[in-house]
PDB file of C-alpha atoms and ligand atoms in Angstrom:
ATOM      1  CA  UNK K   4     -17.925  46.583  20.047  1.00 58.00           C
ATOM      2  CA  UNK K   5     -20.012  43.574  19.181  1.00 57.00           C
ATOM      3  CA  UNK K   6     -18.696  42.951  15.909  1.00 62.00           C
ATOM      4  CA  UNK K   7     -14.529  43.267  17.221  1.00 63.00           C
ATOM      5  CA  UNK K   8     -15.555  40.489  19.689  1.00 56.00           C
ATOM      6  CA  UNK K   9     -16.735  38.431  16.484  1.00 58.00           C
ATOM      7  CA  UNK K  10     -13.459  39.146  14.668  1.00 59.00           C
ATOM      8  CA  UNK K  11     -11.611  38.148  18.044  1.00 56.00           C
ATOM      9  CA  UNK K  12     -13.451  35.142  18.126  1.00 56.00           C
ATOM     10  CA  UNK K  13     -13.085  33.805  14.872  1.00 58.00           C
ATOM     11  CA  UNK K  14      -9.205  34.789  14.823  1.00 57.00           C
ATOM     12  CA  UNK K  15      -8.978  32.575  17.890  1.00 59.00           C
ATOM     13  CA  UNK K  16     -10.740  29.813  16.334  1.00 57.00           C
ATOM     14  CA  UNK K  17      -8.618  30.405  13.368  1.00 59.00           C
ATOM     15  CA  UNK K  18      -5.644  30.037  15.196  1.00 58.00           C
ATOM     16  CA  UNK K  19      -6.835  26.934  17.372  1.00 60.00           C
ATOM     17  CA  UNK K  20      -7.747  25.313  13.982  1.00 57.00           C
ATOM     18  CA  UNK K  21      -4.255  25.923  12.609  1.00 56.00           C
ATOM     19  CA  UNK K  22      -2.704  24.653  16.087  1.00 60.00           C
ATOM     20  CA  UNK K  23      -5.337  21.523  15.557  1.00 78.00           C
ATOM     21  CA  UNK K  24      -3.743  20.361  11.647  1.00 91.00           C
ATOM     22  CA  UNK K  25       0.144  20.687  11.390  1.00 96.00           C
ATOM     23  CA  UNK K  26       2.058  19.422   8.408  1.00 97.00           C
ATOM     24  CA  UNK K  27       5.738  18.693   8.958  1.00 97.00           C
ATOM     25  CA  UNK K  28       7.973  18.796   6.025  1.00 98.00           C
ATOM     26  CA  UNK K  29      10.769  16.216   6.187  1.00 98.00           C
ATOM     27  CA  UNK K  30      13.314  15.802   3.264  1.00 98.00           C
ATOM     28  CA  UNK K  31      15.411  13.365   1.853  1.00 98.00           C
ATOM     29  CA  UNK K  32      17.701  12.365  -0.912  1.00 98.00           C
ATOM     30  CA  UNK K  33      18.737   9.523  -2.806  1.00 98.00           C
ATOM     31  CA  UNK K  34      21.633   8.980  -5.091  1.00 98.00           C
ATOM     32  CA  UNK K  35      23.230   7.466  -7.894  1.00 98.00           C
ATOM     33  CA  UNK K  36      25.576   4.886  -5.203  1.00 98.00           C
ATOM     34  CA  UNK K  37      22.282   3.619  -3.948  1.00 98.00           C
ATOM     35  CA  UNK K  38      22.511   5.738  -0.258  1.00 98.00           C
ATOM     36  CA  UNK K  39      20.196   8.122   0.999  1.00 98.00           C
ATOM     37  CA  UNK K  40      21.499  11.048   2.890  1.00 98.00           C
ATOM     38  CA  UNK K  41      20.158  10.513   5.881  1.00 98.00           C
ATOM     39  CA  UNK K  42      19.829   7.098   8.028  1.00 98.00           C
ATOM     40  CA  UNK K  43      17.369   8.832  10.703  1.00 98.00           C
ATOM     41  CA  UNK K  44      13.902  10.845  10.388  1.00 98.00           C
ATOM     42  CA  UNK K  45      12.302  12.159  12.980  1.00 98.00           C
ATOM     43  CA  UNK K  46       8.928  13.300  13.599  1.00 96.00           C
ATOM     44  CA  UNK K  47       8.140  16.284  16.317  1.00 94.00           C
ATOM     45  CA  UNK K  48       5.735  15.472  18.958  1.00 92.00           C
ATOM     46  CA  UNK K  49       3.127  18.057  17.902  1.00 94.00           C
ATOM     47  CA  UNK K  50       2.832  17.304  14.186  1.00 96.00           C
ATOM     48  CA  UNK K  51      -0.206  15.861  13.232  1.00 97.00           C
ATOM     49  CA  UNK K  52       0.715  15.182   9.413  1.00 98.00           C
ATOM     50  CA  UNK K  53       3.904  14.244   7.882  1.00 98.00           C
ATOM     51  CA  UNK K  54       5.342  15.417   4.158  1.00 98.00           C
ATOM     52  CA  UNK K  55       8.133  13.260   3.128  1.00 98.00           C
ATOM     53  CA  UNK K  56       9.731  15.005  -0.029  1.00 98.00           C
ATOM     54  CA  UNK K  57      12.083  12.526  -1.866  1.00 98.00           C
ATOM     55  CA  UNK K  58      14.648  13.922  -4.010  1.00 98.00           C
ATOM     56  CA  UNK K  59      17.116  12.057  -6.452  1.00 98.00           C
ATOM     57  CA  UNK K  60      20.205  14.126  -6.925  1.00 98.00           C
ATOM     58  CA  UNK K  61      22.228  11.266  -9.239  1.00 98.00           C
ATOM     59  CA  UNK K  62      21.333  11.462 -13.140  1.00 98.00           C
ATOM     60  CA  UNK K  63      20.597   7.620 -13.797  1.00 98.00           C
ATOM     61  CA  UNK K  64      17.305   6.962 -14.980  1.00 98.00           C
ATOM     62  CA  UNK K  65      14.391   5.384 -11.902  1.00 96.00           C
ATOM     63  CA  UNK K  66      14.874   2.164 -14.535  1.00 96.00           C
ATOM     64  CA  UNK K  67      18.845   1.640 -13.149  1.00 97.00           C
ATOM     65  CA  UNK K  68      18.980   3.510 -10.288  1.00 98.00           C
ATOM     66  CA  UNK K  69      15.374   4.013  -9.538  1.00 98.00           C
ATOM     67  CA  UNK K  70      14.725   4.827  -5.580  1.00 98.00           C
ATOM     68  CA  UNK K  71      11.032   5.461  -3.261  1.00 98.00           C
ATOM     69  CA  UNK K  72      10.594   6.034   0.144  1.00 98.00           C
ATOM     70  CA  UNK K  73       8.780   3.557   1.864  1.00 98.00           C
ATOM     71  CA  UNK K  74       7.503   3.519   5.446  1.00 98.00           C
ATOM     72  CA  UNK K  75       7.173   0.034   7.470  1.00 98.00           C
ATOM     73  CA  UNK K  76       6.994  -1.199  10.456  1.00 98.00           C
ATOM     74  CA  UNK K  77      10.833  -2.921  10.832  1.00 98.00           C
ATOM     75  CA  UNK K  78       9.170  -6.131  11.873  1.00 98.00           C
ATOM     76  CA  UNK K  79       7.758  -5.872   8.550  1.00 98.00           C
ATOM     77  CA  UNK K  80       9.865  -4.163   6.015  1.00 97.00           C
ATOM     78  CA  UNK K  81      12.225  -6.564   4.866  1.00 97.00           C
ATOM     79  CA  UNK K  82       9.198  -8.730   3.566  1.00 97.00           C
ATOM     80  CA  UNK K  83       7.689  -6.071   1.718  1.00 98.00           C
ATOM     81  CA  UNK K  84      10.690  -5.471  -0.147  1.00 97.00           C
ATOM     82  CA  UNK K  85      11.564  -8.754  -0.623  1.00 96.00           C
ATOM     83  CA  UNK K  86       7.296  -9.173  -1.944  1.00 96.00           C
ATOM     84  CA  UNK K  87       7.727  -6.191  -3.960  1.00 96.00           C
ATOM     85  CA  UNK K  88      10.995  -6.690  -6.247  1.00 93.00           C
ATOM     86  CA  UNK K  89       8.434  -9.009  -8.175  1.00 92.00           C
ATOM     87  CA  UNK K  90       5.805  -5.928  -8.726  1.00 95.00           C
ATOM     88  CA  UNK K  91       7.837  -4.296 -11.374  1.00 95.00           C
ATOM     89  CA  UNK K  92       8.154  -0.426 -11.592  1.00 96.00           C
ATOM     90  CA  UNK K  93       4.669   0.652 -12.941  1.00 95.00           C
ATOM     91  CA  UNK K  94       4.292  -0.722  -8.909  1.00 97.00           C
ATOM     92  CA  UNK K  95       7.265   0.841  -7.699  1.00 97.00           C
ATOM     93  CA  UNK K  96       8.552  -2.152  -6.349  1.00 98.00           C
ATOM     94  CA  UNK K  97       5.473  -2.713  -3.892  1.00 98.00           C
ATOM     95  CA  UNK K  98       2.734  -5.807  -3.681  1.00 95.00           C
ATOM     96  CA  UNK K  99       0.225  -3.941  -4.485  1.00 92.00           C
ATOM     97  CA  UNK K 100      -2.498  -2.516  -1.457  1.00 92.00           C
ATOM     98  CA  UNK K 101       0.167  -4.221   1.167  1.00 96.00           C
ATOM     99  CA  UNK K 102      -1.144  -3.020   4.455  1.00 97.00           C
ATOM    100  CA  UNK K 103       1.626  -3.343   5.825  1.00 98.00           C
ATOM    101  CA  UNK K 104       2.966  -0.722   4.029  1.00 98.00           C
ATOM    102  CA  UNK K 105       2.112   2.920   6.350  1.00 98.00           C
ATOM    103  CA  UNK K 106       2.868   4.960   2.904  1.00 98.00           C
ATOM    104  CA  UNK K 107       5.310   5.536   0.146  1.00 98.00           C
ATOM    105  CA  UNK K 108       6.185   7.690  -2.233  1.00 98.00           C
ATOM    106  CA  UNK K 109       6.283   6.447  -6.587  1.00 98.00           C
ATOM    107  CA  UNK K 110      10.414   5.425  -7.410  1.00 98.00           C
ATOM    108  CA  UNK K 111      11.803   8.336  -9.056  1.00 98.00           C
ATOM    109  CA  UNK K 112      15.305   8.873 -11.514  1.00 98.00           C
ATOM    110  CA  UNK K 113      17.448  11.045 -11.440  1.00 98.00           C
ATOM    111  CA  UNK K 114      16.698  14.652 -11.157  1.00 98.00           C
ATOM    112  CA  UNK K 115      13.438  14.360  -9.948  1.00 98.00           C
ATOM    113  CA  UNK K 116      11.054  14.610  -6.962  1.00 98.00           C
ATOM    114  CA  UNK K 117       8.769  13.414  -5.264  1.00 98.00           C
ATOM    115  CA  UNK K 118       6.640  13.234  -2.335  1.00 98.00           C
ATOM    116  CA  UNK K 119       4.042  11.578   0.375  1.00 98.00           C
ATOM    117  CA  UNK K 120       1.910  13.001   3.114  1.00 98.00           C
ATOM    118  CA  UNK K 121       0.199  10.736   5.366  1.00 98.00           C
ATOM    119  CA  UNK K 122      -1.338  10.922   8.813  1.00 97.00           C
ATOM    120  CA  UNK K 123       1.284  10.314  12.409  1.00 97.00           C
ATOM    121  CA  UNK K 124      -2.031   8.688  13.312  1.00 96.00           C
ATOM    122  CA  UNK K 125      -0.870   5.950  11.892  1.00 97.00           C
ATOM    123  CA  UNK K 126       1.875   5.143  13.376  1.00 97.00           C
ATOM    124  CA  UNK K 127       2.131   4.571  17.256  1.00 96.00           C
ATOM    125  CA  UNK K 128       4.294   6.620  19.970  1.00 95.00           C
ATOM    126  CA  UNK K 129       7.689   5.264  20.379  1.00 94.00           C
ATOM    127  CA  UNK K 130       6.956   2.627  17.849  1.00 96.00           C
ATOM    128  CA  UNK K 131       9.710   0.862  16.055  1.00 98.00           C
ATOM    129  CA  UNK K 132       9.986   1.836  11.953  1.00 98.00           C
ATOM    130  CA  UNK K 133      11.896   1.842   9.292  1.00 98.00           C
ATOM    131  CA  UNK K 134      12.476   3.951   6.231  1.00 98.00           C
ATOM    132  CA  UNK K 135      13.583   1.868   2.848  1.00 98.00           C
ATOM    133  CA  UNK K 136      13.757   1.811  -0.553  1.00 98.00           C
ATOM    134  CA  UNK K 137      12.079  -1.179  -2.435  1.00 98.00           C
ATOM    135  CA  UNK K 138      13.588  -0.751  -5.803  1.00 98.00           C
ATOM    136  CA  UNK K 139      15.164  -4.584  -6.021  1.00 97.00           C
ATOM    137  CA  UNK K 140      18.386  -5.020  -4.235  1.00 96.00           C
ATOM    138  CA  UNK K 141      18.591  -1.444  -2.644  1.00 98.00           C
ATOM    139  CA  UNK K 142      16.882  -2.097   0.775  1.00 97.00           C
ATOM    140  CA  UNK K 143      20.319  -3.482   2.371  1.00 96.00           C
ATOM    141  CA  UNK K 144      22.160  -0.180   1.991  1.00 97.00           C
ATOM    142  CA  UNK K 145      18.941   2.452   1.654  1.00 98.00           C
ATOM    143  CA  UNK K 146      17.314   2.000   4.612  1.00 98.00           C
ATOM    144  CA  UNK K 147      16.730   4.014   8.323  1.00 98.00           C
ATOM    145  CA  UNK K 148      15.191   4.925  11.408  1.00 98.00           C
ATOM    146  CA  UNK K 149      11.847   6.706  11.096  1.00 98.00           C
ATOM    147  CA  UNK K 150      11.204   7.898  14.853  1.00 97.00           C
ATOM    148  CA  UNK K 151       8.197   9.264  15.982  1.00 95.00           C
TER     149      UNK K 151
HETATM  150 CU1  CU1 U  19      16.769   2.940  -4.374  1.00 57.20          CU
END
């Protein structure tokens, strides 16, 4: 009797920790015309971690047609892409330890993957961001919403 009230207990608390820590998988893909797929990414009200998985579907190499995923404020992301086009791609086109910058992913080629998991308690209700890629001269056409 005792002992099925522990295992109640602990599946409870089991199930309030999972409720407590949710990771929501977003996905997006970039391609060899310089667009992403989507211009909007939303975040659900009850996550309480973000994985954004980056995909390049185009063949060119991340030298030519390299592309991240970059998360900014859209006060600020213009200047960090304009900042980073200097870093070079062993920075993937970031200043390096920008604050400013809420998390990225590493610039990617063709054919590969990647991706970035950061806390939403970083970013603020309602707040107004943008998505982008800083590989030089792509920000203009690869860029979106990020709602949360
Ligand atoms: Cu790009």
């Amino acid at each position: 009797m005792i002992k099925q009230l522990f295992v109640g207990v602990a599946l409870m608390l089991a199930a309030d920790l999972a409720m407590a820590a949710k990771t929501c998988p977003l996905a997006i893909e970039g391609n060899d015309l310089m667009k992403y797929n989507l211009t909007e990414m939303k975040v659900a009200a009850d996550c309480t971690d973000v994985e954004v998985t980056l995909k390049h579907v185009g063949k060119l190499a991340k030298a030519t047609m390299g592309h991240n995923w970059v998360l900014a404020k859209t006060a600020d992301y213009a200047a960090i892409a304009n900042a980073g086009m200097g870093a070079g791609l062993d920075k993937d086109y970031l200043p390096p330890s920008d604050k400013r910058v809420i998390a990225h992913t590493k610039v990617v080629g063709g054919g590969e993957s990647t991706a970035v998991k950061f806390p939403v308690s970083k970013l603020t209700k309602g707040g107004d961001y943008t998505f982008f890629c800083s590989f030089p001269g792509h920000y203009g056409l690869m860029r979106g919403k990020f709602i949360y």
